[in-house]
XYZ file of C-alpha atoms in Angstrom:
573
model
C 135.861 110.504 113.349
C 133.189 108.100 112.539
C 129.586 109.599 111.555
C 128.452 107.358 114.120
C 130.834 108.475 116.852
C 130.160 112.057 115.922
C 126.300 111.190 115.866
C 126.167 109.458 119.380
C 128.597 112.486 120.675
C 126.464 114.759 119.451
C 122.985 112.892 120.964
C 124.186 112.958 124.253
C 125.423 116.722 124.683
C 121.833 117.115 123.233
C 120.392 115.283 125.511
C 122.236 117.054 128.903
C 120.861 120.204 127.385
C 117.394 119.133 126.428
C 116.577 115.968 127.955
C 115.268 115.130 124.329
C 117.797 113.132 121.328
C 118.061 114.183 118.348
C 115.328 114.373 115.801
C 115.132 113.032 112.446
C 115.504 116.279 110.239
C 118.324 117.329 112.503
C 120.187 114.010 112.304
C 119.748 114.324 108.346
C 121.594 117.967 108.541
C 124.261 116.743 111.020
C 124.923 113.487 108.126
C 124.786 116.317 104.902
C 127.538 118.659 107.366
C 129.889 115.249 107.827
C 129.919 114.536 104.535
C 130.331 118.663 103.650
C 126.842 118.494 101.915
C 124.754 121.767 100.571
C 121.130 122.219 102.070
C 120.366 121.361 98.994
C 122.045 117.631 98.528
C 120.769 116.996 101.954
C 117.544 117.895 100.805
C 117.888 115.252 97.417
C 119.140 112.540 100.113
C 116.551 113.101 102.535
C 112.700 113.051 102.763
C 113.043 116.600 103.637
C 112.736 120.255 101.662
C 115.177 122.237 101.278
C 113.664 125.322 102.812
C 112.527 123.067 105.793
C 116.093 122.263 106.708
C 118.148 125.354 105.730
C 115.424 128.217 107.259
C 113.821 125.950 109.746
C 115.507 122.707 111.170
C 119.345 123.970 110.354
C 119.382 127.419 112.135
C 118.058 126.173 115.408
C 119.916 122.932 115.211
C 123.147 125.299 115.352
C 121.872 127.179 118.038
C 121.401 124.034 120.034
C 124.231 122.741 119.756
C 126.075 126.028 120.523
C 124.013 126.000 123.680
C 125.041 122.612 124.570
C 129.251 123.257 123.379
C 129.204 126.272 125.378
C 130.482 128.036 122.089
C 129.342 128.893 118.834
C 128.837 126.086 116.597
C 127.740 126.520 112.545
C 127.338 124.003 109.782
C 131.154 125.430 108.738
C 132.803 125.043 112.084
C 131.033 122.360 113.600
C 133.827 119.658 113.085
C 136.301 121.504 114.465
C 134.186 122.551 117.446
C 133.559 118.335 117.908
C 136.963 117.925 118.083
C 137.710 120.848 120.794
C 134.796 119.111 122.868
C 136.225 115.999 122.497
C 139.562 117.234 123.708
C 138.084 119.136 126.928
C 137.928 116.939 130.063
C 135.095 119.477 132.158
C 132.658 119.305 128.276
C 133.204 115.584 128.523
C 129.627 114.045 128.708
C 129.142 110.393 130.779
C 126.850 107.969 129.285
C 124.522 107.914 132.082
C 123.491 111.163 131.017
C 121.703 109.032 128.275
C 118.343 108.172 129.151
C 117.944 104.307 129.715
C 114.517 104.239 128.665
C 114.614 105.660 125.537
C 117.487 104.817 122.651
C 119.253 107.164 120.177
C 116.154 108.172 118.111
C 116.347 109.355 114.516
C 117.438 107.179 111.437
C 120.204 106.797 112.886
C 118.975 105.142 115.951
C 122.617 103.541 115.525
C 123.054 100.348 118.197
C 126.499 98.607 117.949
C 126.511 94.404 117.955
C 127.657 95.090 121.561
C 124.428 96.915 123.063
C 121.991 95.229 124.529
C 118.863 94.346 122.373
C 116.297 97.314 122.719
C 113.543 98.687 121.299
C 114.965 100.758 118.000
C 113.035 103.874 117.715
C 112.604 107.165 116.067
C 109.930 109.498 117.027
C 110.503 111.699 113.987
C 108.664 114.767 114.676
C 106.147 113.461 117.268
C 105.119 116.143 119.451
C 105.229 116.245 123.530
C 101.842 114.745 124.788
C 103.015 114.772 128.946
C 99.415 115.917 129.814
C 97.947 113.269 128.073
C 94.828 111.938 129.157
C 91.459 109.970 128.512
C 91.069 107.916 125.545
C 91.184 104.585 127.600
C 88.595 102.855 125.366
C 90.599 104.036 121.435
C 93.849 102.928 123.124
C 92.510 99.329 124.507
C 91.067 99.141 121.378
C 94.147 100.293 119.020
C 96.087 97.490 121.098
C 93.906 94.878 120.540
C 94.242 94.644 117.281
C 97.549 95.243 117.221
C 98.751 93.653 119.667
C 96.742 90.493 120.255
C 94.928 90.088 116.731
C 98.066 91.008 115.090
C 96.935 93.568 112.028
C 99.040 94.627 109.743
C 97.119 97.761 108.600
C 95.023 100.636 110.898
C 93.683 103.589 110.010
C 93.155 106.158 112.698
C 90.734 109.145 110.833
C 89.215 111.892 112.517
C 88.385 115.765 111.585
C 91.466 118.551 112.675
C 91.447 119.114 116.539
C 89.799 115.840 117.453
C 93.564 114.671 119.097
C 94.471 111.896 116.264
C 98.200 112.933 116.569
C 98.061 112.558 120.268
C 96.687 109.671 120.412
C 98.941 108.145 117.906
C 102.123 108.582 119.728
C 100.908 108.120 123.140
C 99.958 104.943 121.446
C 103.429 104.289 119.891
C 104.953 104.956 123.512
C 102.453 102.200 125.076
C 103.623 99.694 122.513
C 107.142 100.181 121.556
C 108.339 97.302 124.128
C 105.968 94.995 121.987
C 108.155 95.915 118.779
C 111.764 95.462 117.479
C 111.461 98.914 116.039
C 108.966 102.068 116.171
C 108.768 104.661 113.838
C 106.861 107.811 114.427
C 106.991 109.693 111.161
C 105.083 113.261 109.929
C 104.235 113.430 106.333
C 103.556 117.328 106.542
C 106.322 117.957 104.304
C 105.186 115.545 101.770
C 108.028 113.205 101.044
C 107.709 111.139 98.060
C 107.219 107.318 98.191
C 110.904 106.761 96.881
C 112.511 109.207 99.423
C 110.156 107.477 102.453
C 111.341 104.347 101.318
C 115.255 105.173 101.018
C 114.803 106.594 104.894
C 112.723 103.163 105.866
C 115.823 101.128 104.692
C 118.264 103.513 106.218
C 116.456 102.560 109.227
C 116.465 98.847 109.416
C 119.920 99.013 107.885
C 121.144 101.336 110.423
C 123.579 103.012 107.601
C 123.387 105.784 105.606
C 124.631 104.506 102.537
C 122.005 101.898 101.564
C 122.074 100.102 97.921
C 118.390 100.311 96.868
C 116.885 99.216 93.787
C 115.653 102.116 91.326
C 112.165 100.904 90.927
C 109.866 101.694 93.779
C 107.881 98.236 93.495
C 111.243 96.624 94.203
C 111.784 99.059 96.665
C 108.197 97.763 98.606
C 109.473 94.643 98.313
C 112.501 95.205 100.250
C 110.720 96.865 102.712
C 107.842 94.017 103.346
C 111.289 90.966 103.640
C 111.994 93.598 106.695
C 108.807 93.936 107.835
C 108.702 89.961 108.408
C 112.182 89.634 109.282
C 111.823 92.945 112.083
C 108.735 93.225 114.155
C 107.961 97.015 113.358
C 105.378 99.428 114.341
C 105.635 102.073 111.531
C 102.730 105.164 112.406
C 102.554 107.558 109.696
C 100.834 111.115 111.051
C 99.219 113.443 108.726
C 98.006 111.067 105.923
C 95.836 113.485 104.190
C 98.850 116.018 103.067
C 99.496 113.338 100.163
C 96.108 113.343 99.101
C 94.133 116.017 96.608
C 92.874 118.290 98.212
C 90.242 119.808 95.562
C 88.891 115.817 94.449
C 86.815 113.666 96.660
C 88.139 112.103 99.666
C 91.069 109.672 99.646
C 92.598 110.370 96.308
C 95.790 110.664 95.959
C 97.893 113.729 94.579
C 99.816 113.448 91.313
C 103.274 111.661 92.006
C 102.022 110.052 95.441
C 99.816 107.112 93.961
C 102.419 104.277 94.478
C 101.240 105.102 98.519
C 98.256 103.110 97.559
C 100.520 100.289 96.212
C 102.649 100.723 99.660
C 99.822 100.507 102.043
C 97.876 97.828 100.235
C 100.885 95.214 99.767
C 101.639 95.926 103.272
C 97.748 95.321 104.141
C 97.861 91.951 101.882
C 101.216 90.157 102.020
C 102.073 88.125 104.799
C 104.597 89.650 107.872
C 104.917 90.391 111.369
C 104.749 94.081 111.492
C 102.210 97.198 111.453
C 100.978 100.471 109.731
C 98.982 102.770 111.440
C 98.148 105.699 109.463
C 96.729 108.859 110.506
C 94.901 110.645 108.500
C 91.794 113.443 108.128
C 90.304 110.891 105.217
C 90.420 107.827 104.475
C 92.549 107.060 101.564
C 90.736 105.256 98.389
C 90.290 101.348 98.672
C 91.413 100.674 101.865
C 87.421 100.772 102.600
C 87.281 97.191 100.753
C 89.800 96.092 102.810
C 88.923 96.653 106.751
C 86.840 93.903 108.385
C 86.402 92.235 111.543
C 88.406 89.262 110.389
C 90.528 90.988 108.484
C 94.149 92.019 109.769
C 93.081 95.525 108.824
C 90.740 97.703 110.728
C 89.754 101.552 110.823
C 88.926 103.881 114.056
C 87.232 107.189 113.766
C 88.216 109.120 116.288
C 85.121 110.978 118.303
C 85.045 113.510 120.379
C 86.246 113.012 124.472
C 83.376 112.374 126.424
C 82.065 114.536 128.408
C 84.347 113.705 131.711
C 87.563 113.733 129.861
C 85.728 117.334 128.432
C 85.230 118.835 131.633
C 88.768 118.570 132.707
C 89.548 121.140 130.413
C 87.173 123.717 131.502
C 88.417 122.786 134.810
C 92.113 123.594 133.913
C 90.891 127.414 132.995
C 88.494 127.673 135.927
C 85.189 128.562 134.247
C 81.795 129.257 135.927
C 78.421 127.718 135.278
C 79.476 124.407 135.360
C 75.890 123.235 134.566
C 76.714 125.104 131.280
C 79.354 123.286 130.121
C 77.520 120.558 128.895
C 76.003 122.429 126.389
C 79.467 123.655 124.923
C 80.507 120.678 124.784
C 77.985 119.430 122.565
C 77.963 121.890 120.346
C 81.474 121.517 119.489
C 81.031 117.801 119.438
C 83.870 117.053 122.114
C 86.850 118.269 120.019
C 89.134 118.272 121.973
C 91.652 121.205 119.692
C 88.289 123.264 119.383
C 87.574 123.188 123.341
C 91.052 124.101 124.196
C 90.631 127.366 122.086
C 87.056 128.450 123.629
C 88.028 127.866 127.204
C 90.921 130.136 127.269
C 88.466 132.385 124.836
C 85.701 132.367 127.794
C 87.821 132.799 130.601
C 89.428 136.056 128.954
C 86.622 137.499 127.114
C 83.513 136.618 129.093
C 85.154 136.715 132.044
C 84.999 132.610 132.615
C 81.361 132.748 132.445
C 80.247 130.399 129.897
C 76.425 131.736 130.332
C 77.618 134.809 128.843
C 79.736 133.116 126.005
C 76.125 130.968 124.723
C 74.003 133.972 125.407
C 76.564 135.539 122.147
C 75.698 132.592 120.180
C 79.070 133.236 118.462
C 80.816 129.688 118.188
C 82.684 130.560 115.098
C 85.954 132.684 115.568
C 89.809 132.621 115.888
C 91.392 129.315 115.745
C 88.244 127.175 115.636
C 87.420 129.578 112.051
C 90.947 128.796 110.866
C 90.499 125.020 111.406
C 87.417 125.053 109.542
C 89.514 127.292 106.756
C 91.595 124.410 106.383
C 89.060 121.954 105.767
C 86.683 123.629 103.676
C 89.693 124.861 101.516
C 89.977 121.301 100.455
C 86.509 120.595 99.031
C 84.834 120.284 95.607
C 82.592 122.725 94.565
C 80.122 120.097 94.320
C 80.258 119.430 97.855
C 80.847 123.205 98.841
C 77.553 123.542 97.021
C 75.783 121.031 99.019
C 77.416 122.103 102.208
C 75.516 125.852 100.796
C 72.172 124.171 100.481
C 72.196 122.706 104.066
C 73.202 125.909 105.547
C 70.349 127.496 103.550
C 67.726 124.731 104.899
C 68.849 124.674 108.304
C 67.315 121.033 108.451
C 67.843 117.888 107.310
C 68.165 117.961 103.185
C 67.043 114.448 101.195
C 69.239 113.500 98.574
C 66.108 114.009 96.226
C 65.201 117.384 97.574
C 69.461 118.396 96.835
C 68.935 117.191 93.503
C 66.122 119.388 92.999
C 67.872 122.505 94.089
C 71.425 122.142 92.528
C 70.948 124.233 89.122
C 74.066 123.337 87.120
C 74.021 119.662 85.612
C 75.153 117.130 88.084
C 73.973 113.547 88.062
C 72.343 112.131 91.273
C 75.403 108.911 90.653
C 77.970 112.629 91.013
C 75.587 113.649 94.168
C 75.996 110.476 95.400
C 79.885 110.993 95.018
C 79.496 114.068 97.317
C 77.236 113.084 99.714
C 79.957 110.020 100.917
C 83.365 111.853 100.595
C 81.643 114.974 102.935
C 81.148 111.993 105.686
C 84.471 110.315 105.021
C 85.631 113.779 106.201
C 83.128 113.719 108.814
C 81.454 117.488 107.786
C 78.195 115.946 107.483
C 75.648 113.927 109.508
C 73.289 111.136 108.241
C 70.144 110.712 109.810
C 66.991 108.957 109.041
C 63.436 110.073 109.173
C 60.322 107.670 107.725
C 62.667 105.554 106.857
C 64.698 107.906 104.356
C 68.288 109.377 104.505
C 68.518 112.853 105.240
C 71.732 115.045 105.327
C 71.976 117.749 107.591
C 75.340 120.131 109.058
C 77.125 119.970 112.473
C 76.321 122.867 114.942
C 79.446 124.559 114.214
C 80.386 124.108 111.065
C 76.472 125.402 109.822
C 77.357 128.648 111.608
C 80.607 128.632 109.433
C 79.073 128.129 106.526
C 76.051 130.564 106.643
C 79.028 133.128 107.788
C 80.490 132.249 104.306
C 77.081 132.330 102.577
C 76.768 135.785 103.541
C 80.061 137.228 103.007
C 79.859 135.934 99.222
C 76.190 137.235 98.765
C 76.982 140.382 100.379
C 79.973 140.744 97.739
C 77.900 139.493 94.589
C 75.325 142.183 95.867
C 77.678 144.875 96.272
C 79.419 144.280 92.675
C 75.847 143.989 91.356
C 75.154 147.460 93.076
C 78.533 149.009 91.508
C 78.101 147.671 88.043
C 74.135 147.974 87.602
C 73.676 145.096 85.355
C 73.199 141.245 85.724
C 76.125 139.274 84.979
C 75.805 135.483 85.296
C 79.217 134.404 85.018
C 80.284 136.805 87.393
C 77.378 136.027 90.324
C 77.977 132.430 91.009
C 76.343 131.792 94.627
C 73.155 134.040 94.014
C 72.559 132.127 90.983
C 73.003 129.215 92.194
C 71.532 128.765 95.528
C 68.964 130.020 97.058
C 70.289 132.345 99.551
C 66.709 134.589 100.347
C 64.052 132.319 100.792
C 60.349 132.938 101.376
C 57.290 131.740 103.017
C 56.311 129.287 100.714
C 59.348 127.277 100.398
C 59.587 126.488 103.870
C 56.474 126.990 106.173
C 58.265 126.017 109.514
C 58.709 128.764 111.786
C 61.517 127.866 113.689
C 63.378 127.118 110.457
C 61.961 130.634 108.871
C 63.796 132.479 112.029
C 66.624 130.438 111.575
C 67.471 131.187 108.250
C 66.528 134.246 108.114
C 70.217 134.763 109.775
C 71.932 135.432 106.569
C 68.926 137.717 105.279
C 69.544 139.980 108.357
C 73.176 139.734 108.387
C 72.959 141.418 104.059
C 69.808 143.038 105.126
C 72.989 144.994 108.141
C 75.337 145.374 105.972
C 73.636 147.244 103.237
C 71.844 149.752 105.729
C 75.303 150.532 106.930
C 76.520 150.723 103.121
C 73.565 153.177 102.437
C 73.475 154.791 105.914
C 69.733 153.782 106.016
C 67.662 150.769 105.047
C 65.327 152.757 102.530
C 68.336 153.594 100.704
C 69.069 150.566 100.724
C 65.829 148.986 99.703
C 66.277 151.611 96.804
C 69.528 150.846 95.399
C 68.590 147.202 95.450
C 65.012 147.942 94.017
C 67.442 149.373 90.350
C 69.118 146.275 90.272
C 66.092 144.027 90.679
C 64.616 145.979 88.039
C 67.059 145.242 85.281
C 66.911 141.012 86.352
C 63.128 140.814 85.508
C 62.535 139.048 82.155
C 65.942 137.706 82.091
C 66.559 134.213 80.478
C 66.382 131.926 83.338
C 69.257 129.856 81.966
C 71.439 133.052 82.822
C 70.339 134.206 85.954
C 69.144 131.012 87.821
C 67.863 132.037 91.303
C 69.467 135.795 91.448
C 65.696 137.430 90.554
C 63.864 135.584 93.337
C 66.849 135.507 95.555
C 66.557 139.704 94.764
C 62.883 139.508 95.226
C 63.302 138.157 98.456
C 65.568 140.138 100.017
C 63.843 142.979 99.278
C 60.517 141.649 100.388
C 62.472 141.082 103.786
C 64.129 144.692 103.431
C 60.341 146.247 103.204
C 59.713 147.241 106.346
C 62.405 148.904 108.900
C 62.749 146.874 111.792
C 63.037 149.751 113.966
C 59.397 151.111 113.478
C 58.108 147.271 114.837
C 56.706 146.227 117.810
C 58.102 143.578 119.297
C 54.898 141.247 118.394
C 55.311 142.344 114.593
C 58.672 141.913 114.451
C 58.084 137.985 115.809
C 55.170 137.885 112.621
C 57.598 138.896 109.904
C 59.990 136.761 111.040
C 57.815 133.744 110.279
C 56.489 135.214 107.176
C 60.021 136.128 105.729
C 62.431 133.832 105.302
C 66.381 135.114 104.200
């Protein structure tokens, strides 16, 4: 039997049993079993990793299609099990149990001359987005320029959570009667540029067995003469997995640079098609290459407003509607990041969302592990800054950062920072007297003061344990300062807001010690063996010390309520 008879056999028992067609990664296992492949050839022939297809895609692949044979079906037996389906009158499945809307998806997507020109398409991995809704302003946009100004090249950027995967194939679905072909393609898996390309050509070529050139450049080429022969709306999700994630925004990994060379030809050369990539950051040049006139053109992606919001407090039937507002602001509309407090609210707080901002905890669960993932992929020169901001708790000048960073950075490397942390959208810019100031979202400052104290607390602790300064091992204490005072920031309302951190050590070393004199005492030995040390090796971990303690002087407990609102102006963490 022909691959493509076993392929379009195979689609449509799928599709009685799922109402979906076969995806990519499953029609790249169902190819290696035809042509009695290993997980691993597949793996070479494919865009895919081994351990992807043999522990993920290939073991529930089986089980689908033993669900859908009525028997059990491996990668050893499957042949034989085709056969004994083909041979069964009652297993026999009619072709209007294809969906007329939608083709054979999947690199296959395989049309015979006789069929009725369609749409080719392959949604890849593209997720279910049936309760989509809002985003009637990005998606007029997106098909403008598309569409009716005919781009070649979009970039769709946003932070995690803030629905650019949704968006993108709800998009794809709104367009693909506007295209020859649409291809919905993940990158999560990282394929490289070669193995993209040999899929790509598969594709248009609607074979598996496609005579490519070695070189990749040639390989473009190819690709581009199909572009402007096809009209094709290629949408690749998850951009950012090919770029470094421990170098400023939008560079590329080792072995993933000819990307660049892909998306700019396709940007530059003439042809009838278009790229939309989705991505965290913005990969490096494209910046000189968007414009209003230009056929290529970049949308961040905001927040929902506040209507679109709403709707999904509604869904989990939360109180204090008058509240909502407020949550939604402080997470800033993200749509992933409302979708894990509502549930959070209606379980733990009992739906009341008066109770959940009266906690003033924003930080926690799946929003913290978002915000993981993102900070994970930083410099240490813009961890550093993101430190300093936290510590401020205002906006920070770029001279005033440059005054605080301790280890030698020029302002030109500052500069650096400063951009790639709003290419990835962790920063705000706002002006005040006419000067740029930087200061942190809502969210992600209580994120990052929760990592402030966390490190400080365990500097402090192994400073406790070992009784002796060690510069190279206490990075943060030396170089920020954590514990501030009085002088360096006479605001009040900033003093009690930083003084967060300072109470959060100040906690966990009374329940260390049992008692905050204890504490006070134990910290007292180690402040004693920092004083006279060469600056050079201890940067700020004497006055952070110095302040902490001074902050530490005084048990809360024995306070009034009016002394314990004076020391919080006068001390500052």
């Amino acid at each position: 039997m022909e691959f493509e008879e076993t392929l379009k056999l195979i689609d449509t028992a799928v599709f009685a049993e799922t109402e979906r067609h076969l995806s990519d990664p499953e029609v790249a296992i169902l190819r290696g079993a035809c042509l009695g492949m290993t997980y691993e050839q597949m793996a070479e022939s494919s865009q895919y990793k081994v351990n992807y297809l043999m522990r993920d895609v290939g073991p529930k692949f089986w089980k689908l299609l033993s669900e859908a044979f009525g028997e059990e079906v491996s990668k050893a037996n499957f042949r034989a099990a085709v056969e004994r389906h083909l041979r069964s009158p009652s297993r026999q499945m009619s072709p209007q149990m294809i969906s007329p809307q939608t083709p054979l998806l999947s690199n296959s997507a395989l049309i015979s001359g006789e069929t009725p020109q369609s749409s080719l398409v392959d949604w890849g991995e593209a997720p279910d987005i049936s309760k989509f809704c809002g985003r009637t302003q990005e998606m007029s946009e997106l098909a403008q320029w598309i569409v009716k100004e005919r781009c070649r090249l979009v970039v769709l950027s946003g932070v995690g959570g803030i629905g650019k995967t949704t968006l993108s194939v709800k998009l794809a679905q709104q367009l693909q009667g506007e295209f020859d072909c649409v291809i919905w393609r993940s990158l999560r898996q990282a394929p490289t540029l070669a193995n993209f390309l040999t899929y790509l050509m598969q594709f248009f070529d609607r074979s598996p067995q496609v005579n490519l050139p070695v070189d990749v450049d040639e390989r473009i080429s190819q690709l581009i003469e199909n572009l402007r022969f096809s009209k094709c709306l290629i949408v690749l999700d998850g951009f950012e997995t090919i770029l470094e994630p421990t170098k400023l925004a939008g560079h590329y990994r080792e072995g993933y640079e000819k990307y660049g060379e892909l998306i700019q030809r396709i940007a530059e050369q003439q042809h009838q098609s278009c790229l939309v990539i989705v991505t965290r950051e913005m990969p490096q040049a494209i910046d000189l290459l968007v414009g209003d006139r230009s056929p290529v053109r970049a949308l961040k992606l905001a927040g929902l407003n506040e209507t679109e919001a709403r709707d999904i407090f509604q869904a989990q039937d939360l109180s204090d509607e008058e509240k909502w507002t407020e949550v939604i602001n402080i997470y800033q509309g993200n749509p992933l990041e409302l979708k894990l407090v509502a549930p959070a609210i209606r379980e733990l707080f009992n739906g009341k969302v008066s109770d959940f901002l009266q906690r003033q905890t924003f930080v926690f669960g799946g929003i913290k592990a978002l915000l993981n993932d993102q900070f994970k992929r930083l410099l240490n020169l813009e961890k550093a800054i993101l430190y300093w901001l936290a510590i401020e708790g205002s906006p920070v000048s770029l001279e005033q950062l440059a005054d605080y960073l301790l280890f030698p950075v020029s302002e030109s490397d500052i500069l650096e920072a400063l951009s790639s942390l709003l290419r990835r959208e962790l920063i705000d810019k706002n002006a005040r007297s006419g000067q740029a100031e930087f200061v942190l979202h809502q969210v992600l400052m209580q994120y990052v003061k929760e990592q402030l104290t966390n490190q400080a607390c365990e500097e402090i602790f192994s400073l406790l344990k070992n009784q002796k300064p060690d510069g190279n091992k206490i990075q943060l204490l030396k170089s920020h300062l954590v514990f501030k005072n009085q002088q360096l920031n006479l605001s009040a309302k900033a003093a009690i807001e930083e003084s967060s951190i300072a109470i959060s050590v100040k906690d966990h070393l009374t329940k260390l010690f049992k008692s905050n004199s204890k504490g006070y005492e134990q910290l007292n030995k180690v402040y004693s063996l920092l004083q006279n040390q060469p600056w050079l090796e201890i940067g700020y971990i004497e006055e952070n010390f110095q302040n902490l303690l001074a902050f530490m002087k005084v048990d809360e407990k024995n306070l009034t309520p009016g002394d314990r609102k004076k020391q919080q102006k006068q001390l500052v963490r």
